[in-house]
Amino acid sequence: MLGGVASTLVQSPCYLHLGGPPGPTHKMDNYLYCNKPGSINYALRYLQNSPYLILDCEGKDIGRTDGVLSLMCIGTANAEHIFVFDVIALRPFYALMVPLLDMLRNPLVHKIMWDCRNDFLEISGVYGIQIEGIIDLQLAEVESRRIFRGEKEWRREGRISAGGRRLPVRVVKDDKDLFKDVHVVQGMDACLRECHLATGAKDPEIVAMHRANGSVFWLERPLRRKLLVYASHDIQMLADLYSHFLEVDWITTRSIPLLLDQGARYAQAAYVQGRVSEGHVFGSSALLPLDVLKEPLGILAPCAGCRRMQSLHCFTLVKRGKQVKTWLKSNICRICQIKTMMRDVNYPLSWMQILQ
C-alpha cells in the first residue's frame, strides 16, 4: 500500500520542546517524531512501561480503497509522552517495530481510541495485525447518554435527523421499527465542547486544508511541524477525554470489560466490510452499526450492504401469509437501509424467509 511513496525523505528525530527528550508535561509540543531506527527503541522504553496506550492515526483517505497510512501516534498514560511514528519513513525497519506491534495486538494492553474503525483497517493493512484491547471513547460517550445523562427518545431521534442527514424528524418518528436503537456517534471536537474541557480544538488551518484539498498532504515529506503538532494534539485530547470519563464515571473498572467487547465489535464491523470508496452508499457514517453496543443474540444473518452477520432484530422483519404465518427479513440491515435514505439512493429491497 505504501509503494511509490518515497521513504528516503526523512528528517532527524525532532525534540520539539525545551530540555531534550520528552518529559512529563502537557504542552502541545510534547512529542517525539520517530522516523529513524534509534527513535523506535527510545519510544519503546516509555511505551512498554505505560499502564495503557493512547492511539490515533493520520494519513490520506484512511479506511478507504485508496487510503495510505502516514502517521501512527501513540501516547503513554495521561499523554505524558507522545510518539509520532512516521509509517512511511520506518517502512524498511519492520523488524524493529515488532515489539510495538506486539503491544498493539496484546488484549491486556488497553488502547484508548476515538472511532477505531479506520485506524484499525490501516494498521491491519500495513502491518498485518489486528489491534486488540480497544477502549473506544466514542462508544463510551454514546452509552453515557442513556445510562448517566438520561437522554430522552426525542433527543436520540433528533440526533439522527440533524447534521444535514436528509432525514426529517417526522420520518424518524413515524417509523419506530426502522430507527429503533439507532444511535448517532459524534466527533471528538464536539465531545470536548459538550464536556466543557479546555483542551484546544483542532487546528482550523489543517481542518480547512482537509476540506479544500483532501488529505494527500499527509504523504508529503518532509512533514511540516504544524502537521506533527496537529497529529500529536489528538493524543492530548484523547487523554483529557479519558480522564474526564473516569472522573464522571462514564468509564469504571466494572464497565471496562463491556467497553472492550464493544470496541472489538466496532473494529470488526469495519474489518468485515473492508475498504470502500468515498461516497459508497454503505460506507462509514455517523450511524453506529447495530450489534455493537450489545452482543449479537440468536439467529445471525448476513447483510448484503455492510456484509456483517447480525442478529435478526438488526433487519426489517415482516410477517406474511393468512393461514401459515411466515417471517421475512430484508436483504440489508436497518442501518444500511437508513444510509440509502440519507444518501438518496434507490436501493432495491428484497426479502428472504427466516428459517426457524
Coordinates of C-alpha atoms in Angstrom, one line a residue:
M1 CA 0.0 0.0 0.0
L2 CA 2.9 2.4 0.7
G3 CA 4.6 1.6 -2.6
G4 CA 5.5 4.6 -4.7
V5 CA 5.9 6.9 -1.7
A6 CA 9.4 7.9 -1.2
S7 CA 10.8 6.6 2.0
T8 CA 14.1 8.4 1.7
L9 CA 12.9 11.8 2.6
V10 CA 13.3 11.5 6.3
Q11 CA 14.3 14.1 8.9
S12 CA 16.3 13.6 12.1
P13 CA 14.1 13.0 15.1
C14 CA 12.6 16.2 16.4
Y15 CA 12.5 17.1 20.1
L16 CA 10.1 20.0 19.9
H17 CA 10.2 21.2 23.5
L18 CA 12.8 22.5 25.8
G19 CA 15.1 20.2 27.7
G20 CA 15.7 17.4 25.2
P21 CA 13.7 14.2 25.3
P22 CA 10.1 14.2 26.2
G23 CA 9.3 15.0 29.8
P24 CA 6.1 14.9 32.0
T25 CA 4.4 18.0 30.6
H26 CA 1.1 18.6 28.9
K27 CA 2.3 21.1 26.3
M28 CA 1.1 20.6 22.7
D29 CA 4.8 20.3 21.6
N30 CA 5.5 17.5 23.9
Y31 CA 6.1 14.8 21.3
L32 CA 8.9 12.9 19.7
Y33 CA 8.8 12.5 15.9
C34 CA 10.0 8.9 15.3
N35 CA 11.4 8.4 11.8
K36 CA 14.7 6.6 12.3
P37 CA 15.6 3.3 14.0
G38 CA 17.0 4.9 17.1
S39 CA 13.8 6.7 17.8
I40 CA 11.9 3.4 17.8
N41 CA 14.0 2.0 20.6
Y42 CA 13.8 5.2 22.6
A43 CA 10.0 5.3 22.3
L44 CA 9.6 1.6 23.3
R45 CA 11.3 2.3 26.7
Y46 CA 8.4 4.6 27.6
L47 CA 5.5 2.8 25.9
Q48 CA 6.4 -0.6 27.4
N49 CA 6.1 0.8 30.9
S50 CA 2.8 2.6 30.4
P51 CA -0.3 1.1 32.0
Y52 CA -2.3 1.8 28.8
L53 CA -1.7 3.4 25.4
I54 CA -3.5 6.2 23.6
L55 CA -3.7 5.6 19.8
D56 CA -4.6 7.7 16.8
C57 CA -3.6 7.7 13.1
E58 CA -3.3 10.2 10.2
G59 CA -3.0 9.6 6.5
K60 CA -4.5 10.0 3.1
D61 CA -8.2 8.9 3.0
I62 CA -7.6 6.3 5.7
G63 CA -10.1 3.5 5.7
R64 CA -11.0 4.0 2.0
T65 CA -9.9 2.0 -1.0
D66 CA -7.2 4.5 -1.8
G67 CA -6.1 5.0 1.8
V68 CA -2.5 5.4 2.8
L69 CA -1.3 5.4 6.4
S70 CA 1.2 8.2 7.1
L71 CA 1.5 8.6 10.9
M72 CA 0.8 6.4 13.9
C73 CA 0.6 8.5 17.0
I74 CA 0.9 6.7 20.4
G75 CA 0.9 8.2 23.8
T76 CA 1.6 6.9 27.3
A77 CA -0.9 7.3 30.2
N78 CA -2.2 10.9 30.5
A79 CA -0.2 11.8 27.3
E80 CA 2.9 12.3 29.4
H81 CA 4.9 11.2 26.4
I82 CA 3.7 11.3 22.8
F83 CA 5.4 9.5 19.9
V84 CA 4.6 10.2 16.3
F85 CA 5.7 7.2 14.2
D86 CA 6.4 8.0 10.6
V87 CA 5.0 4.9 9.0
I88 CA 6.4 5.8 5.5
A89 CA 9.9 6.5 6.7
L90 CA 10.0 3.5 9.0
R91 CA 8.8 1.0 6.3
P92 CA 12.3 -0.5 5.9
F93 CA 12.6 -1.2 9.7
Y94 CA 9.7 -3.5 10.2
A95 CA 11.7 -5.9 12.4
L96 CA 12.3 -3.0 14.9
M97 CA 8.6 -2.3 15.0
V98 CA 7.7 -5.8 16.1
P99 CA 7.8 -5.1 19.9
L100 CA 5.4 -2.2 19.3
L101 CA 3.1 -4.2 17.1
D102 CA 3.0 -6.9 19.8
M103 CA 1.7 -4.3 22.3
L104 CA -1.0 -3.2 19.8
R105 CA -2.3 -6.8 19.4
N106 CA -2.0 -7.6 23.1
P107 CA -5.5 -7.6 24.6
L108 CA -4.1 -6.9 28.1
V109 CA -2.6 -3.6 27.0
H110 CA -5.6 -1.3 26.6
K111 CA -5.6 1.1 23.7
I112 CA -7.6 4.4 24.2
M113 CA -9.1 5.4 20.8
W114 CA -11.8 7.6 19.3
D115 CA -13.7 5.8 16.5
C116 CA -11.2 3.0 16.0
R117 CA -12.6 1.8 12.6
N118 CA -10.3 3.5 10.1
D119 CA -7.2 3.2 12.2
F120 CA -7.9 -0.5 12.7
L121 CA -8.2 -1.0 9.0
E122 CA -5.0 0.9 8.2
I123 CA -2.8 -0.7 10.8
S124 CA -4.1 -4.1 9.8
G125 CA -3.4 -3.4 6.1
V126 CA 0.1 -2.1 6.7
Y127 CA 1.4 -4.4 9.4
G128 CA -0.8 -7.4 9.1
I129 CA -2.0 -7.3 12.7
Q130 CA -5.3 -6.7 14.4
I131 CA -5.4 -4.3 17.4
E132 CA -6.9 -5.8 20.5
G133 CA -7.8 -4.3 23.8
I134 CA -9.6 -1.3 22.4
I135 CA -11.5 1.1 24.6
D136 CA -13.3 3.4 22.2
L137 CA -14.3 6.6 23.9
Q138 CA -16.8 7.3 21.1
L139 CA -18.8 4.3 22.3
A140 CA -18.4 5.2 25.9
E141 CA -19.9 8.6 25.1
V142 CA -22.9 7.0 23.4
E143 CA -23.5 4.7 26.3
S144 CA -23.3 7.6 28.8
R145 CA -26.3 9.3 27.1
R146 CA -28.7 6.6 28.3
I147 CA -27.0 5.3 31.5
F148 CA -25.8 8.6 33.1
R149 CA -27.5 11.5 31.3
G150 CA -31.0 10.1 30.9
E151 CA -31.3 11.1 27.2
K152 CA -34.9 11.1 26.1
E153 CA -36.2 9.4 22.9
W154 CA -36.9 12.7 21.2
R155 CA -33.2 13.7 21.7
R156 CA -32.0 10.4 20.2
E157 CA -34.3 10.8 17.3
G158 CA -33.2 14.4 16.8
R159 CA -29.6 13.4 16.6
I160 CA -30.5 11.1 13.7
S161 CA -32.2 13.8 11.6
A162 CA -29.7 16.6 12.5
G163 CA -26.4 17.4 10.7
G164 CA -27.7 17.5 7.2
R165 CA -28.6 13.8 7.1
R166 CA -31.7 14.4 4.9
L167 CA -33.9 12.7 7.4
P168 CA -36.8 14.9 8.6
V169 CA -37.7 14.4 12.2
R170 CA -41.2 13.2 11.2
V171 CA -39.6 10.4 9.1
V172 CA -37.7 9.2 12.1
K173 CA -40.7 9.5 14.5
D174 CA -43.1 7.8 12.1
D175 CA -41.0 4.6 11.6
K176 CA -40.2 3.5 15.1
D177 CA -39.2 0.0 14.0
L178 CA -36.7 1.1 11.4
F179 CA -35.0 3.6 13.8
K180 CA -35.2 1.5 17.0
D181 CA -31.9 1.5 19.0
V182 CA -30.2 3.5 16.2
H183 CA -27.6 5.9 17.6
V184 CA -25.5 8.7 16.0
V185 CA -21.9 9.0 17.1
Q186 CA -20.2 12.4 17.4
G187 CA -16.7 13.7 16.7
M188 CA -14.0 14.3 19.3
D189 CA -14.2 18.1 19.0
A190 CA -18.0 18.0 19.7
C191 CA -17.5 15.8 22.7
L192 CA -14.8 18.1 24.1
R193 CA -17.2 21.1 23.8
E194 CA -20.0 19.1 25.4
C195 CA -17.8 18.1 28.3
H196 CA -16.6 21.7 28.7
L197 CA -12.9 20.7 28.5
A198 CA -10.4 23.4 27.9
T199 CA -8.2 21.3 25.6
G200 CA -7.7 23.4 22.4
A201 CA -9.8 22.3 19.4
K202 CA -8.2 21.0 16.1
D203 CA -6.1 23.5 14.2
P204 CA -8.6 25.3 12.0
E205 CA -5.9 25.8 9.2
I206 CA -5.4 22.0 9.0
V207 CA -9.1 21.4 9.1
A208 CA -9.6 23.9 6.2
M209 CA -6.8 22.1 4.3
H210 CA -8.7 18.8 4.7
R211 CA -11.9 20.4 3.4
A212 CA -10.3 22.2 0.5
N213 CA -7.7 19.7 -0.8
G214 CA -8.4 16.3 0.9
S215 CA -5.8 14.6 2.9
V216 CA -3.0 13.9 0.4
F217 CA -0.7 16.4 2.2
W218 CA -0.1 13.8 4.9
L219 CA 2.1 12.0 2.4
E220 CA 4.4 14.9 1.7
R221 CA 7.9 14.7 3.1
P222 CA 9.4 16.5 5.0
L223 CA 6.3 16.9 7.1
R224 CA 5.7 20.4 8.3
R225 CA 5.9 21.0 12.1
K226 CA 2.3 22.2 12.1
L227 CA 1.1 18.8 10.9
L228 CA 3.1 17.0 13.5
V229 CA 1.7 19.2 16.3
Y230 CA -1.8 18.6 14.9
A231 CA -1.3 14.8 14.9
S232 CA 0.2 14.8 18.4
H233 CA -2.5 17.1 19.8
D234 CA -5.2 14.4 19.1
I235 CA -3.4 12.2 21.7
Q236 CA -3.6 15.0 24.2
M237 CA -7.3 15.5 23.5
L238 CA -7.9 11.7 23.9
A239 CA -6.0 11.8 27.2
D240 CA -8.2 14.6 28.5
L241 CA -11.4 12.9 27.5
Y242 CA -10.4 9.6 29.1
S243 CA -9.5 11.4 32.3
H244 CA -12.9 13.2 32.3
F245 CA -14.8 10.0 31.5
L246 CA -13.2 8.3 34.5
E247 CA -13.9 11.3 36.7
V248 CA -17.6 11.4 35.9
D249 CA -17.9 7.6 36.0
W250 CA -18.7 7.2 32.3
I251 CA -15.9 4.6 32.5
T252 CA -15.4 2.5 35.6
T253 CA -13.5 -0.7 36.4
R254 CA -16.8 -2.5 36.1
S255 CA -17.6 -1.1 32.7
I256 CA -14.2 -1.7 31.1
P257 CA -14.9 -5.4 30.1
L258 CA -18.1 -4.3 28.3
L259 CA -16.2 -1.5 26.6
L260 CA -13.5 -3.9 25.4
D261 CA -16.2 -6.2 23.9
Q262 CA -17.8 -3.2 22.2
G263 CA -14.5 -1.9 20.9
A264 CA -13.7 -5.3 19.4
R265 CA -17.2 -5.5 17.7
Y266 CA -16.8 -1.9 16.4
A267 CA -13.4 -2.6 14.8
Q268 CA -14.6 -5.9 13.4
A269 CA -17.7 -4.1 11.8
A270 CA -15.2 -2.1 9.7
Y271 CA -12.9 -5.1 9.1
V272 CA -15.6 -7.4 7.8
Q273 CA -16.9 -4.7 5.3
G274 CA -13.4 -3.8 4.3
R275 CA -12.3 -0.7 2.5
V276 CA -14.9 1.2 0.4
S277 CA -14.6 4.1 -2.0
E278 CA -15.6 7.6 -1.0
G279 CA -19.3 8.2 -1.3
H280 CA -20.1 4.5 -1.2
V281 CA -23.7 4.1 -0.2
F282 CA -22.9 1.6 2.5
G283 CA -19.7 3.4 3.6
S284 CA -18.9 4.6 7.1
S285 CA -21.2 7.3 8.5
A286 CA -22.2 8.8 11.8
L287 CA -24.7 6.0 12.3
L288 CA -23.4 3.4 14.9
P289 CA -23.7 -0.1 13.5
L290 CA -26.2 -2.3 15.3
D291 CA -24.9 -5.3 17.3
V292 CA -22.0 -3.2 18.6
L293 CA -23.3 -1.9 21.9
K294 CA -24.9 -5.3 22.6
E295 CA -23.7 -8.8 21.9
P296 CA -25.4 -10.4 18.9
L297 CA -28.0 -12.9 20.0
G298 CA -30.0 -15.7 18.5
I299 CA -30.0 -16.4 14.7
L300 CA -27.5 -14.4 12.7
A301 CA -28.0 -13.4 9.1
P302 CA -25.7 -11.6 6.6
C303 CA -26.4 -8.1 5.3
A304 CA -25.9 -7.6 1.6
G305 CA -24.8 -4.0 2.2
C306 CA -22.2 -3.9 5.1
R307 CA -21.6 -7.7 4.8
R308 CA -21.8 -8.3 8.5
M309 CA -23.5 -11.2 10.2
Q310 CA -26.1 -9.7 12.5
S311 CA -29.0 -10.5 14.8
L312 CA -32.4 -10.7 13.2
H313 CA -33.5 -7.5 15.1
C314 CA -31.0 -5.6 13.0
F315 CA -33.1 -6.2 9.9
T316 CA -36.6 -5.1 8.9
L317 CA -38.9 -8.0 9.6
V318 CA -42.4 -8.6 8.1
K319 CA -45.0 -11.3 8.6
R320 CA -46.7 -12.8 5.5
G321 CA -49.5 -15.3 5.0
K322 CA -53.0 -15.8 6.3
Q323 CA -53.1 -19.5 7.3
V324 CA -49.5 -20.2 7.9
K325 CA -47.5 -17.2 9.1
T326 CA -44.1 -16.7 7.5
W327 CA -41.5 -14.3 8.7
L328 CA -39.4 -12.5 6.1
K329 CA -36.3 -10.3 6.6
S330 CA -34.8 -7.6 4.5
N331 CA -31.7 -8.3 2.5
I332 CA -29.9 -5.3 4.0
C333 CA -29.8 -4.3 7.7
R334 CA -31.7 -1.4 9.1
I335 CA -28.5 0.8 9.3
C336 CA -27.8 0.2 5.6
Q337 CA -31.5 1.0 4.8
I338 CA -31.2 4.3 6.6
K339 CA -27.9 5.1 4.7
T340 CA -29.8 4.7 1.4
M341 CA -32.4 7.2 2.6
M342 CA -29.7 9.6 3.8
R343 CA -27.8 9.4 0.5
D344 CA -31.0 9.4 -1.6
V345 CA -30.1 6.1 -3.3
N346 CA -32.9 3.9 -4.7
Y347 CA -31.5 0.6 -3.5
P348 CA -33.9 -2.3 -4.1
L349 CA -35.1 -4.2 -1.0
S350 CA -35.6 -7.9 -1.3
W351 CA -37.0 -10.4 1.2
M352 CA -35.8 -13.7 2.5
Q353 CA -37.7 -16.2 4.5
I354 CA -36.4 -16.8 8.0
L355 CA -35.8 -20.4 8.8
Q356 CA -36.7 -21.2 12.4

